[in-house]
């Protein structure tokens, strides 16, 4: 089983700041990595897949990078609507992915 | 517009059973693998189960293996999760989510249905 580990658990930032979230896989997942955003009371929303491809409708301030076991989600300039919990997930076919434990981005 | 609507959640006693359903609309249901993902109150996301497009291949998380059964009816565009021998730790919001074939993400999610296991 592939274990996904995210860091930090919580990030306190001010609007306009650049934010970097990390995700590590216990073994290589190539570029089969997705990022999701979840706001309170809502379902998760796909942000990034294939480690670096933005999903439909996702603003350009969100970017993903990495391959193998180390991945990063960057928000170039944090907007008020970006305060949320972010999860990474490996997208291997069999079985499909376990999730990281999440990083909460909160207002400083 | 892609829509996934879960139903069937509720309060059940430990050891009891519950059947969740997810009704799909707005896409060719039979072309997508379907998943169940759950989220305990205040906790993170936990993948539960997946079923392939034809319904003859399934996988389960170790935490539910032998107790939960996933199934689908492509003629009705529905996905089900039969949950037996429920435990307090199964309390969660259960989401259905679709997945394209291959190494692809869960691109659309339902809004979830709450299952509470308590005496």
CSV table of C-alpha atoms in Angstrom, one decimal:
chain,number,residue,atom,x,y,z
A,1,UNK,CA,0.0,0.0,0.0
A,2,UNK,CA,1.3,3.5,-0.9
A,3,UNK,CA,1.2,5.9,2.0
A,4,UNK,CA,0.8,9.6,1.2
A,5,UNK,CA,2.2,12.1,3.7
A,6,UNK,CA,1.5,15.8,3.6
A,7,UNK,CA,3.2,18.7,5.3
A,8,UNK,CA,2.6,20.9,7.1
A,9,UNK,CA,-0.6,19.9,8.8
A,10,UNK,CA,-1.6,23.6,9.1
A,11,UNK,CA,-0.4,26.7,7.3
A,12,UNK,CA,-1.3,30.2,8.6
A,13,UNK,CA,-0.9,32.7,5.8
A,14,UNK,CA,-2.1,36.2,4.8
A,15,UNK,CA,-4.0,37.0,1.7
A,16,UNK,CA,-1.6,37.7,-1.2
A,17,UNK,CA,1.1,35.5,0.1
A,18,UNK,CA,2.7,32.6,-1.9
A,19,UNK,CA,1.9,29.2,-0.4
A,20,UNK,CA,3.7,25.9,-0.9
A,21,UNK,CA,2.2,22.6,0.2
A,22,UNK,CA,4.2,19.3,0.2
A,23,UNK,CA,3.2,15.8,-0.4
A,24,UNK,CA,5.4,12.7,-0.3
A,25,UNK,CA,4.6,9.2,-1.5
A,26,UNK,CA,6.1,6.1,0.3
A,27,UNK,CA,7.1,4.7,-3.1
A,28,UNK,CA,7.2,6.2,-6.6
A,29,UNK,CA,3.8,7.1,-8.2
A,30,UNK,CA,5.5,8.6,-11.3
A,31,UNK,CA,3.3,11.6,-12.2
A,32,UNK,CA,0.1,10.0,-11.1
A,33,UNK,CA,-0.7,12.5,-8.4
A,34,UNK,CA,-3.7,14.7,-7.9
A,35,UNK,CA,-4.5,17.6,-5.6
A,36,UNK,CA,-8.0,18.5,-4.2
A,37,UNK,CA,-9.4,21.5,-2.4
A,38,UNK,CA,-12.1,21.0,0.2
A,39,UNK,CA,-14.1,23.8,1.9
A,40,UNK,CA,-16.2,23.2,5.0
A,41,UNK,CA,-19.5,21.4,4.2
A,42,UNK,CA,-18.5,20.9,0.6
A,43,UNK,CA,-17.3,17.9,-1.4
A,44,UNK,CA,-13.6,17.9,-2.5
A,45,UNK,CA,-12.9,19.6,-5.8
A,46,UNK,CA,-10.2,18.5,-8.2
A,47,UNK,CA,-7.5,21.1,-8.7
A,48,UNK,CA,-4.5,19.4,-10.3
A,49,UNK,CA,-3.9,16.0,-11.9
A,50,UNK,CA,-0.9,14.3,-13.5
A,51,UNK,CA,1.1,16.2,-10.9
A,52,UNK,CA,1.0,19.5,-12.9
A,53,UNK,CA,-2.1,19.8,-15.1
A,54,UNK,CA,-4.8,22.1,-13.8
A,55,UNK,CA,-8.4,20.8,-14.0
A,56,UNK,CA,-11.1,22.6,-15.9
A,57,UNK,CA,-11.9,26.0,-14.5
A,58,UNK,CA,-9.0,26.1,-12.0
A,59,UNK,CA,-7.2,29.5,-11.8
A,60,UNK,CA,-3.7,29.8,-13.0
A,61,UNK,CA,-2.5,30.8,-9.5
A,62,UNK,CA,-2.6,27.1,-8.7
A,63,UNK,CA,0.3,25.0,-9.9
A,64,UNK,CA,1.7,21.6,-9.2
A,65,UNK,CA,5.1,20.0,-9.6
A,66,UNK,CA,7.1,17.0,-8.8
A,67,UNK,CA,7.3,13.3,-9.8
A,68,UNK,CA,8.3,10.0,-8.2
A,69,UNK,CA,7.8,10.6,-4.5
A,70,UNK,CA,8.0,14.3,-3.9
A,71,UNK,CA,5.3,16.7,-5.0
A,72,UNK,CA,4.4,20.4,-4.4
A,73,UNK,CA,1.2,22.4,-4.8
A,74,UNK,CA,1.9,26.2,-5.1
A,75,UNK,CA,-0.7,29.0,-4.8
A,76,UNK,CA,1.1,32.0,-6.2
A,77,UNK,CA,-1.0,34.7,-4.4
A,78,UNK,CA,-3.5,33.5,-1.9
A,79,UNK,CA,-7.1,34.7,-2.3
A,80,UNK,CA,-9.7,34.8,0.4
A,81,UNK,CA,-11.6,31.9,-1.4
A,82,UNK,CA,-8.5,29.7,-1.2
A,83,UNK,CA,-8.6,29.2,2.6
A,84,UNK,CA,-9.5,25.5,2.7
A,85,UNK,CA,-8.0,22.0,3.3
A,86,UNK,CA,-5.9,20.6,0.5
A,87,UNK,CA,-5.4,16.8,-0.1
A,88,UNK,CA,-3.0,15.0,-2.3
A,89,UNK,CA,-3.9,11.5,-3.8
A,90,UNK,CA,-2.0,9.0,-5.8
A,91,UNK,CA,-3.9,7.9,-8.9
A,92,UNK,CA,-2.4,4.5,-9.7
A,93,UNK,CA,-4.9,2.2,-11.3
A,94,UNK,CA,-4.9,-0.7,-9.0
A,95,UNK,CA,-6.1,0.1,-6.4
A,96,UNK,CA,-6.9,3.8,-6.8
A,97,UNK,CA,-5.4,6.2,-4.6
A,98,UNK,CA,-5.0,6.7,-0.9
A,99,UNK,CA,-5.1,10.3,0.2
A,100,UNK,CA,-2.7,12.3,2.3
A,101,UNK,CA,-4.0,13.5,5.7
A,102,UNK,CA,-4.5,17.1,4.4
A,103,UNK,CA,-3.0,20.5,4.9
A,104,UNK,CA,-5.3,23.2,6.3
A,105,UNK,CA,-4.6,26.7,4.9
A,106,UNK,CA,-5.9,29.2,7.4
A,107,UNK,CA,-6.0,33.0,7.7
A,108,UNK,CA,-3.0,34.4,9.7
B,1,UNK,CA,-23.7,18.9,-16.5
B,2,UNK,CA,-22.3,16.1,-14.5
B,3,UNK,CA,-24.3,15.2,-11.4
B,4,UNK,CA,-23.8,12.6,-8.7
B,5,UNK,CA,-26.4,12.4,-6.0
B,6,UNK,CA,-26.0,10.1,-3.0
B,7,UNK,CA,-28.8,8.8,-0.9
B,8,UNK,CA,-29.5,6.3,1.8
B,9,UNK,CA,-27.6,7.6,4.7
B,10,UNK,CA,-29.0,7.7,8.2
B,11,UNK,CA,-28.6,6.5,11.8
B,12,UNK,CA,-28.0,2.8,12.3
B,13,UNK,CA,-27.0,0.7,15.4
B,14,UNK,CA,-23.6,-1.0,15.6
B,15,UNK,CA,-23.8,-4.4,13.8
B,16,UNK,CA,-26.6,-3.1,11.5
B,17,UNK,CA,-26.7,-2.7,7.8
B,18,UNK,CA,-27.3,0.2,5.4
B,19,UNK,CA,-27.4,0.5,1.6
B,20,UNK,CA,-26.1,3.7,0.0
B,21,UNK,CA,-26.9,4.7,-3.6
B,22,UNK,CA,-25.4,7.2,-6.0
B,23,UNK,CA,-27.5,8.3,-9.0
B,24,UNK,CA,-25.5,9.7,-11.9
B,25,UNK,CA,-26.6,12.1,-14.7
B,26,UNK,CA,-25.0,14.2,-17.4
B,27,UNK,CA,-22.4,11.7,-18.6
B,28,UNK,CA,-22.0,8.2,-20.0
B,29,UNK,CA,-22.0,6.3,-16.7
B,30,UNK,CA,-20.9,3.0,-18.2
B,31,UNK,CA,-17.6,4.6,-19.3
B,32,UNK,CA,-16.3,5.5,-15.9
B,33,UNK,CA,-15.0,3.6,-12.9
B,34,UNK,CA,-16.8,4.6,-9.8
B,35,UNK,CA,-15.6,5.0,-6.2
B,36,UNK,CA,-16.8,5.5,-2.7
B,37,UNK,CA,-14.8,7.8,-0.4
B,38,UNK,CA,-15.7,8.6,3.2
B,39,UNK,CA,-14.8,11.3,5.7
B,40,UNK,CA,-15.3,10.9,9.4
B,41,UNK,CA,-16.3,14.0,11.3
B,42,UNK,CA,-13.4,16.4,11.5
B,43,UNK,CA,-11.1,14.0,9.7
B,44,UNK,CA,-9.5,13.5,6.3
B,45,UNK,CA,-10.6,11.6,3.2
B,46,UNK,CA,-10.5,7.8,3.1
B,47,UNK,CA,-10.9,5.9,-0.1
B,48,UNK,CA,-13.4,3.0,0.5
B,49,UNK,CA,-14.0,1.1,-2.7
B,50,UNK,CA,-13.9,1.1,-6.5
B,51,UNK,CA,-15.8,-0.7,-9.2
B,52,UNK,CA,-14.8,-1.0,-12.9
B,53,UNK,CA,-17.0,0.0,-15.8
B,54,UNK,CA,-18.5,-3.4,-16.3
B,55,UNK,CA,-18.9,-4.2,-12.6
B,56,UNK,CA,-16.9,-7.3,-12.5
B,57,UNK,CA,-13.8,-5.9,-10.8
B,58,UNK,CA,-13.8,-4.4,-7.4
B,59,UNK,CA,-11.4,-3.3,-4.7
B,60,UNK,CA,-11.9,-2.4,-1.1
B,61,UNK,CA,-10.0,-0.7,1.7
B,62,UNK,CA,-8.8,-3.1,4.3
B,63,UNK,CA,-11.0,-1.3,6.9
B,64,UNK,CA,-14.2,-2.4,5.1
B,65,UNK,CA,-13.2,-5.6,3.3
B,66,UNK,CA,-15.6,-8.4,3.9
B,67,UNK,CA,-18.3,-6.0,5.3
B,68,UNK,CA,-19.0,-3.7,2.4
B,69,UNK,CA,-20.0,-4.6,-1.2
B,70,UNK,CA,-19.9,-2.2,-4.1
B,71,UNK,CA,-22.1,-2.7,-7.2
B,72,UNK,CA,-23.5,-0.8,-10.1
B,73,UNK,CA,-26.3,-0.9,-12.6
B,74,UNK,CA,-25.3,0.7,-15.9
B,75,UNK,CA,-28.9,0.5,-17.2
B,76,UNK,CA,-30.1,2.7,-14.3
B,77,UNK,CA,-26.9,4.8,-13.9
B,78,UNK,CA,-26.7,3.9,-10.3
B,79,UNK,CA,-23.9,2.9,-7.9
B,80,UNK,CA,-24.5,1.2,-4.6
B,81,UNK,CA,-22.7,0.4,-1.5
B,82,UNK,CA,-24.1,-2.3,0.8
B,83,UNK,CA,-22.7,-1.8,4.3
B,84,UNK,CA,-23.0,-4.7,6.8
B,85,UNK,CA,-21.7,-5.3,10.3
B,86,UNK,CA,-21.4,-1.5,10.7
B,87,UNK,CA,-19.1,-0.2,13.4
B,88,UNK,CA,-19.0,3.1,15.3
B,89,UNK,CA,-15.9,4.0,13.3
B,90,UNK,CA,-17.8,3.7,10.0
B,91,UNK,CA,-19.6,7.0,11.0
B,92,UNK,CA,-18.7,9.4,8.1
B,93,UNK,CA,-20.0,11.3,5.2
B,94,UNK,CA,-19.9,9.0,2.2
B,95,UNK,CA,-19.1,10.5,-1.2
B,96,UNK,CA,-19.4,8.8,-4.6
B,97,UNK,CA,-16.8,10.0,-7.2
B,98,UNK,CA,-16.2,9.1,-10.8
B,99,UNK,CA,-12.8,8.2,-12.3
B,100,UNK,CA,-11.8,8.0,-15.9
B,101,UNK,CA,-10.0,4.8,-17.0
B,102,UNK,CA,-6.3,4.6,-16.4
B,103,UNK,CA,-4.2,6.6,-13.9
B,104,UNK,CA,-6.7,9.4,-13.6
B,105,UNK,CA,-8.1,11.4,-10.7
B,106,UNK,CA,-11.6,11.5,-9.2
B,107,UNK,CA,-12.9,14.4,-11.3
B,108,UNK,CA,-16.4,14.7,-10.1
B,109,UNK,CA,-17.9,14.1,-6.6
B,110,UNK,CA,-21.3,14.0,-5.2
B,111,UNK,CA,-22.3,16.1,-2.2
B,112,UNK,CA,-22.2,13.2,0.2
B,113,UNK,CA,-24.6,11.4,2.5
B,114,UNK,CA,-24.1,11.1,6.3
B,115,UNK,CA,-23.9,7.7,7.9
B,116,UNK,CA,-24.1,7.6,11.7
B,117,UNK,CA,-23.4,4.4,13.6
B,118,UNK,CA,-24.5,4.7,17.2
B,119,UNK,CA,-26.5,3.0,19.8
